[in-house]
Amino acid sequence: MQILDGIKLAKEIKQEIKELVQNYKDQGVRVPHLGAILVGSNGASQTYVDNKIKDCHFVGIESSELRLPDTISQEDLIAEIEKWNNDETLDGFIVQLPLPKHIDQEAVINAIDPKKDVDGFHPMNFGKMALEMETFLPATPFGIMEMLERYNIDTTGKHTVVIGRSRIVGRPMSILMSKNGNPGNSTVTLAHSKTQNLEQFTKEADIVITALGVPGFLKADMIKDGAVIIDVGITRVDDETNPRGFKLAGDVDFDNVKEKASWITPVPGGVGPMTRAMLLKNTLLAYNNKK
Ligand code: GUN
């Protein structure tokens, strides 16, 4: 078993971006600028947004953060989005999900200018991705593709099982793994909560990508020897021995599955850091498209 080390890779990618941004500074041109909107006070979402801003500081990208109360109306949130759509100094921005229940997520995503949608969630960008046109790729699937590429993992002709069909991870992941090119060229099964006999698929899979949010779900007897295992799950589980009061748990029963896998991502330290690095890449793309 070998570890797919997301911390090490993300560090390399961030270093590359830092050097690119330094070049802009040396040339005396403005640097890229990323914005993040956070609605409410969900603990995990706050941490994600804090980390996105920290990453901007590290690589020298300018950042703006807008924190809004969870009582904000959909109309007022969309009015804030419109302001950022029209802000010439801002290259791209994200609206952290999930949103409070009274807000229609679809309406909010549709309100973001596709040129600034560095999450790649807008239907126009999602469609471009599906058609293999250049666009912003959702950061988590993008990070997994980058990881497979940089570790030279051959996905061509392989059977990939993706578990979970969310718009953020599972569905785009299934599209990217079947695209023309390596990574890609996979025969993809997209499994979800209504899939029957899931094990029948995972036992045959060369690559399993789990994005369910159910700690320890994927067990060793569900995979074949030598499979590549990518764990997107990152659930907060109560842990009194931890100063934060919780630990992060993946969807994979890591200690047992690692004995059978050829490659495996740890949680934490696998997919998560790659997701963060890819948002910076998308911000650079938005900046260069604008130029
Ligand atoms: N919530 C969980 N993952 C993401 C992400 O990649 N982008 C946004 N905007 N919200 C998220």
Short mmCIF file of C-alpha atoms and ligand atoms in Angstrom, two decimals:
data_model
loop_
_atom_site.label_atom_id
_atom_site.label_comp_id
_atom_site.label_asym_id
_atom_site.label_seq_id
_atom_site.Cartn_x
_atom_site.Cartn_y
_atom_site.Cartn_z
CA MET A 1 0.00 0.00 0.00
CA GLN A 2 1.20 3.48 -0.85
CA ILE A 3 -0.24 6.72 0.47
CA LEU A 4 -1.55 9.41 -1.85
CA ASP A 5 -0.17 12.32 0.13
CA GLY A 6 -2.44 15.32 -0.39
CA ILE A 7 -0.54 17.52 2.05
CA LYS A 8 2.75 17.12 0.20
CA LEU A 9 1.18 17.58 -3.26
CA ALA A 10 -0.90 20.58 -2.23
CA LYS A 11 2.23 22.20 -0.79
CA GLU A 12 4.01 21.76 -4.13
CA ILE A 13 1.04 23.20 -6.05
CA LYS A 14 0.71 26.16 -3.70
CA GLN A 15 4.43 26.82 -4.04
CA GLU A 16 4.04 26.85 -7.84
CA ILE A 17 1.13 29.30 -7.56
CA LYS A 18 3.06 31.48 -5.11
CA GLU A 19 5.88 31.79 -7.64
CA LEU A 20 3.45 32.72 -10.44
CA VAL A 21 1.84 35.40 -8.24
CA GLN A 22 5.29 36.69 -7.28
CA ASN A 23 6.00 37.10 -11.02
CA TYR A 24 2.90 39.31 -11.34
CA LYS A 25 4.10 41.36 -8.39
CA ASP A 26 7.58 41.68 -9.88
CA GLN A 27 6.03 42.90 -13.14
CA GLY A 28 4.05 45.50 -11.21
CA VAL A 29 0.66 44.16 -12.35
CA ARG A 30 -2.25 43.53 -10.01
CA VAL A 31 -2.53 40.12 -8.35
CA PRO A 32 -5.54 37.75 -8.60
CA HIS A 33 -8.41 38.43 -6.17
CA LEU A 34 -10.74 35.76 -4.68
CA GLY A 35 -13.89 36.38 -2.65
CA ALA A 36 -15.79 34.09 -0.27
CA ILE A 37 -19.34 34.53 1.03
CA LEU A 38 -20.28 32.68 4.20
CA VAL A 39 -23.90 32.66 5.36
CA GLY A 40 -24.55 31.65 8.98
CA SER A 41 -22.28 30.04 11.53
CA ASN A 42 -21.87 26.37 10.56
CA GLY A 43 -18.58 25.33 12.23
CA ALA A 44 -17.23 23.23 9.37
CA SER A 45 -18.13 25.91 6.79
CA GLN A 46 -16.36 28.59 8.86
CA THR A 47 -13.23 26.44 8.99
CA TYR A 48 -13.37 25.83 5.23
CA VAL A 49 -13.70 29.55 4.48
CA ASP A 50 -10.95 30.47 6.99
CA ASN A 51 -8.65 27.97 5.28
CA LYS A 52 -9.47 29.34 1.81
CA ILE A 53 -8.53 32.86 2.99
CA LYS A 54 -5.34 31.52 4.66
CA ASP A 55 -4.34 29.84 1.39
CA CYS A 56 -4.79 33.15 -0.46
CA HIS A 57 -2.47 34.86 2.04
CA PHE A 58 0.11 32.10 1.62
CA VAL A 59 0.30 32.36 -2.19
CA GLY A 60 -0.08 36.15 -2.30
CA ILE A 61 -3.58 36.23 -3.84
CA GLU A 62 -5.80 39.05 -2.60
CA SER A 63 -8.91 37.91 -0.72
CA SER A 64 -12.23 39.32 0.45
CA GLU A 65 -14.63 37.71 2.86
CA LEU A 66 -18.30 38.54 3.38
CA ARG A 67 -19.99 37.03 6.41
CA LEU A 68 -23.77 37.26 6.42
CA PRO A 69 -26.27 36.25 9.14
CA ASP A 70 -28.28 33.06 8.62
CA THR A 71 -31.42 35.22 8.80
CA ILE A 72 -30.54 36.97 5.53
CA SER A 73 -33.23 36.72 2.86
CA GLN A 74 -32.54 35.06 -0.48
CA GLU A 75 -33.19 38.39 -2.19
CA ASP A 76 -30.60 40.21 -0.06
CA LEU A 77 -28.04 37.44 -0.59
CA ILE A 78 -28.54 37.63 -4.34
CA ALA A 79 -28.17 41.42 -4.15
CA GLU A 80 -24.74 40.91 -2.51
CA ILE A 81 -23.81 38.43 -5.25
CA GLU A 82 -24.79 41.00 -7.89
CA LYS A 83 -22.45 43.52 -6.27
CA TRP A 84 -19.58 41.06 -6.52
CA ASN A 85 -20.53 40.13 -10.09
CA ASN A 86 -20.08 43.81 -10.96
CA ASP A 87 -16.93 44.38 -8.89
CA GLU A 88 -14.16 44.85 -11.46
CA THR A 89 -11.44 44.22 -8.85
CA LEU A 90 -12.70 40.70 -8.07
CA ASP A 91 -11.69 37.82 -10.39
CA GLY A 92 -13.78 35.09 -8.83
CA PHE A 93 -15.77 34.19 -5.75
CA ILE A 94 -17.51 31.34 -4.00
CA VAL A 95 -20.64 31.07 -1.89
CA GLN A 96 -19.92 28.45 0.76
CA LEU A 97 -22.48 25.61 0.85
CA PRO A 98 -24.67 24.46 2.48
CA LEU A 99 -26.97 27.47 2.75
CA PRO A 100 -29.75 27.93 5.34
CA LYS A 101 -32.91 25.96 4.46
CA HIS A 102 -35.01 29.03 3.55
CA ILE A 103 -32.60 29.87 0.71
CA ASP A 104 -32.88 28.16 -2.68
CA GLN A 105 -29.33 26.95 -3.41
CA GLU A 106 -30.08 26.65 -7.13
CA ALA A 107 -31.21 30.28 -7.38
CA VAL A 108 -28.07 31.45 -5.60
CA ILE A 109 -25.71 29.44 -7.82
CA ASN A 110 -27.54 30.65 -10.91
CA ALA A 111 -27.05 34.27 -9.76
CA ILE A 112 -23.24 33.98 -9.83
CA ASP A 113 -21.61 35.33 -13.00
CA PRO A 114 -20.28 32.13 -14.71
CA LYS A 115 -17.02 34.00 -15.44
CA LYS A 116 -16.49 34.40 -11.68
CA ASP A 117 -17.83 31.00 -10.62
CA VAL A 118 -14.51 29.52 -9.45
CA ASP A 119 -16.39 26.64 -7.78
CA GLY A 120 -17.56 25.48 -11.22
CA PHE A 121 -21.10 24.99 -9.88
CA HIS A 122 -23.03 27.22 -12.33
CA PRO A 123 -24.97 25.16 -14.93
CA MET A 124 -23.00 26.85 -17.73
CA ASN A 125 -19.67 25.74 -16.26
CA PHE A 126 -20.99 22.31 -15.32
CA GLY A 127 -22.18 21.88 -18.92
CA LYS A 128 -18.82 22.99 -20.30
CA MET A 129 -17.10 20.47 -18.05
CA ALA A 130 -19.38 17.69 -19.31
CA LEU A 131 -18.55 18.71 -22.91
CA GLU A 132 -14.81 18.72 -22.13
CA MET A 133 -14.53 22.46 -22.82
CA GLU A 134 -12.09 24.52 -20.76
CA THR A 135 -13.78 25.83 -17.65
CA PHE A 136 -13.62 25.89 -13.85
CA LEU A 137 -13.76 22.32 -12.51
CA PRO A 138 -15.35 21.80 -9.06
CA ALA A 139 -12.39 21.87 -6.68
CA THR A 140 -12.71 18.43 -5.07
CA PRO A 141 -12.98 16.36 -8.28
CA PHE A 142 -10.34 18.64 -9.85
CA GLY A 143 -8.03 17.91 -6.89
CA ILE A 144 -8.55 14.16 -7.28
CA MET A 145 -7.77 14.33 -11.02
CA GLU A 146 -4.62 16.34 -10.26
CA MET A 147 -3.59 13.81 -7.61
CA LEU A 148 -4.07 10.85 -9.99
CA GLU A 149 -2.08 12.71 -12.66
CA ARG A 150 0.83 13.72 -10.41
CA TYR A 151 1.12 10.21 -8.95
CA ASN A 152 1.04 8.75 -12.51
CA ILE A 153 -1.88 6.47 -11.75
CA ASP A 154 -3.15 4.86 -14.93
CA THR A 155 -6.93 5.17 -15.13
CA THR A 156 -7.34 4.28 -18.81
CA GLY A 157 -9.63 1.31 -19.39
CA LYS A 158 -10.05 0.87 -15.64
CA HIS A 159 -13.37 0.41 -13.87
CA THR A 160 -14.03 3.33 -11.52
CA VAL A 161 -16.85 3.20 -9.01
CA VAL A 162 -17.89 6.58 -7.60
CA ILE A 163 -20.15 6.37 -4.53
CA GLY A 164 -22.35 9.46 -4.10
CA ARG A 165 -24.00 11.66 -6.74
CA SER A 166 -23.72 15.14 -5.23
CA ARG A 167 -23.25 18.15 -7.51
CA ILE A 168 -20.06 19.08 -5.61
CA VAL A 169 -18.24 15.75 -5.80
CA GLY A 170 -19.84 12.52 -7.04
CA ARG A 171 -21.54 13.56 -10.25
CA PRO A 172 -18.73 15.77 -11.59
CA MET A 173 -16.22 13.10 -10.54
CA SER A 174 -18.08 10.50 -12.61
CA ILE A 175 -18.01 12.81 -15.64
CA LEU A 176 -14.30 13.63 -15.29
CA MET A 177 -13.24 9.99 -14.87
CA SER A 178 -14.97 9.09 -18.14
CA LYS A 179 -13.51 12.01 -20.11
CA ASN A 180 -11.15 11.48 -23.00
CA GLY A 181 -7.58 11.47 -21.61
CA ASN A 182 -5.56 10.20 -18.66
CA PRO A 183 -6.64 10.66 -15.93
CA GLY A 184 -9.99 9.72 -17.40
CA ASN A 185 -10.81 7.07 -20.01
CA SER A 186 -12.37 5.04 -17.21
CA THR A 187 -15.49 2.93 -17.39
CA VAL A 188 -17.52 4.58 -14.67
CA THR A 189 -20.23 3.31 -12.36
CA LEU A 190 -21.97 6.08 -10.39
CA ALA A 191 -23.47 4.47 -7.31
CA HIS A 192 -25.81 6.23 -4.88
CA SER A 193 -28.29 5.68 -2.08
CA LYS A 194 -30.69 3.73 -4.33
CA THR A 195 -28.02 1.42 -5.78
CA GLN A 196 -28.71 -2.26 -5.12
CA ASN A 197 -25.88 -4.69 -4.36
CA LEU A 198 -23.23 -1.99 -4.12
CA GLU A 199 -20.60 -4.56 -3.17
CA GLN A 200 -21.05 -6.31 -6.47
CA PHE A 201 -19.68 -3.13 -8.12
CA THR A 202 -17.02 -2.15 -5.58
CA LYS A 203 -15.55 -5.70 -5.54
CA GLU A 204 -14.96 -5.42 -9.31
CA ALA A 205 -13.60 -1.86 -9.23
CA ASP A 206 -10.02 -0.89 -10.00
CA ILE A 207 -10.65 2.54 -8.48
CA VAL A 208 -13.20 3.39 -5.77
CA ILE A 209 -14.02 7.01 -4.95
CA THR A 210 -16.23 7.41 -1.88
CA ALA A 211 -18.16 10.63 -1.26
CA LEU A 212 -20.93 9.68 1.15
CA GLY A 213 -20.10 11.20 4.54
CA VAL A 214 -20.61 7.89 6.38
CA PRO A 215 -17.52 7.19 8.53
CA GLY A 216 -15.88 3.80 7.93
CA PHE A 217 -18.46 2.77 5.31
CA LEU A 218 -16.10 1.09 2.82
CA LYS A 219 -14.77 -2.13 4.36
CA ALA A 220 -11.86 -4.32 3.22
CA ASP A 221 -14.17 -7.13 2.07
CA MET A 222 -15.91 -4.72 -0.33
CA ILE A 223 -12.82 -4.12 -2.50
CA LYS A 224 -10.50 -6.21 -4.62
CA ASP A 225 -6.76 -6.62 -4.03
CA GLY A 226 -4.72 -3.76 -5.48
CA ALA A 227 -7.59 -1.29 -5.85
CA VAL A 228 -6.94 2.47 -5.74
CA ILE A 229 -9.03 4.02 -2.95
CA ILE A 230 -9.91 7.72 -2.86
CA ASP A 231 -11.74 8.86 0.28
CA VAL A 232 -13.61 12.16 0.01
CA GLY A 233 -15.54 11.68 3.27
CA ILE A 234 -14.68 14.14 6.01
CA THR A 235 -17.13 13.86 8.89
CA ARG A 236 -16.70 15.42 12.32
CA VAL A 237 -17.01 12.64 14.91
CA ASP A 238 -17.19 13.39 18.67
CA ASP A 239 -13.86 12.71 20.37
CA GLU A 240 -13.35 13.80 23.97
CA THR A 241 -9.62 13.06 23.81
CA ASN A 242 -9.21 15.71 21.11
CA PRO A 243 -8.86 19.35 22.28
CA ARG A 244 -11.32 20.40 19.53
CA GLY A 245 -13.87 17.86 20.84
CA PHE A 246 -14.05 16.02 17.52
CA LYS A 247 -11.90 14.16 15.02
CA LEU A 248 -12.25 13.92 11.25
CA ALA A 249 -13.33 10.56 9.87
CA GLY A 250 -13.32 9.37 6.26
CA ASP A 251 -15.76 7.03 4.50
CA VAL A 252 -13.13 4.28 4.37
CA ASP A 253 -12.23 1.80 7.12
CA PHE A 254 -8.64 2.91 6.57
CA ASP A 255 -6.72 0.52 8.84
CA ASN A 256 -8.17 -2.58 7.19
CA VAL A 257 -8.66 -1.31 3.64
CA LYS A 258 -5.04 -0.09 3.39
CA GLU A 259 -3.83 -3.70 3.66
CA LYS A 260 -5.57 -4.56 0.36
CA ALA A 261 -5.28 -1.29 -1.57
CA SER A 262 -2.43 -0.39 -3.92
CA TRP A 263 -2.91 3.35 -3.29
CA ILE A 264 -5.06 5.06 -0.70
CA THR A 265 -5.79 8.62 0.48
CA PRO A 266 -5.73 9.25 4.25
CA VAL A 267 -8.29 11.39 6.09
CA PRO A 268 -7.21 13.97 6.99
CA GLY A 269 -4.35 14.75 4.64
CA GLY A 270 -5.61 13.27 1.37
CA VAL A 271 -8.29 14.90 -0.77
CA GLY A 272 -8.95 17.90 1.53
CA PRO A 273 -5.68 19.78 0.97
CA MET A 274 -5.96 19.16 -2.80
CA THR A 275 -9.44 20.73 -2.85
CA ARG A 276 -8.02 23.87 -1.28
CA ALA A 277 -5.16 24.09 -3.78
CA MET A 278 -7.51 23.70 -6.77
CA LEU A 279 -9.63 26.70 -5.76
CA LEU A 280 -6.46 28.77 -6.11
CA LYS A 281 -5.86 27.27 -9.56
CA ASN A 282 -9.40 28.21 -10.60
CA THR A 283 -8.81 31.73 -9.31
CA LEU A 284 -5.73 32.01 -11.51
CA LEU A 285 -7.81 30.79 -14.48
CA ALA A 286 -10.47 33.46 -13.80
CA TYR A 287 -7.72 36.10 -13.56
CA ASN A 288 -6.08 35.02 -16.81
CA ASN A 289 -9.45 34.80 -18.62
CA LYS A 290 -10.14 38.40 -17.56
CA LYS A 291 -6.80 39.59 -18.89
N1 GUN B 1 -19.19 23.04 0.67
C1 GUN B 1 -18.50 21.88 0.66
N2 GUN B 1 -17.58 21.88 -0.34
C2 GUN B 1 -17.71 23.06 -0.98
C3 GUN B 1 -17.03 23.64 -2.09
O1 GUN B 1 -16.13 23.06 -2.72
N3 GUN B 1 -17.45 24.89 -2.44
C4 GUN B 1 -18.45 25.54 -1.78
N4 GUN B 1 -18.80 26.74 -2.21
N5 GUN B 1 -19.10 25.02 -0.75
C5 GUN B 1 -18.72 23.79 -0.36
#
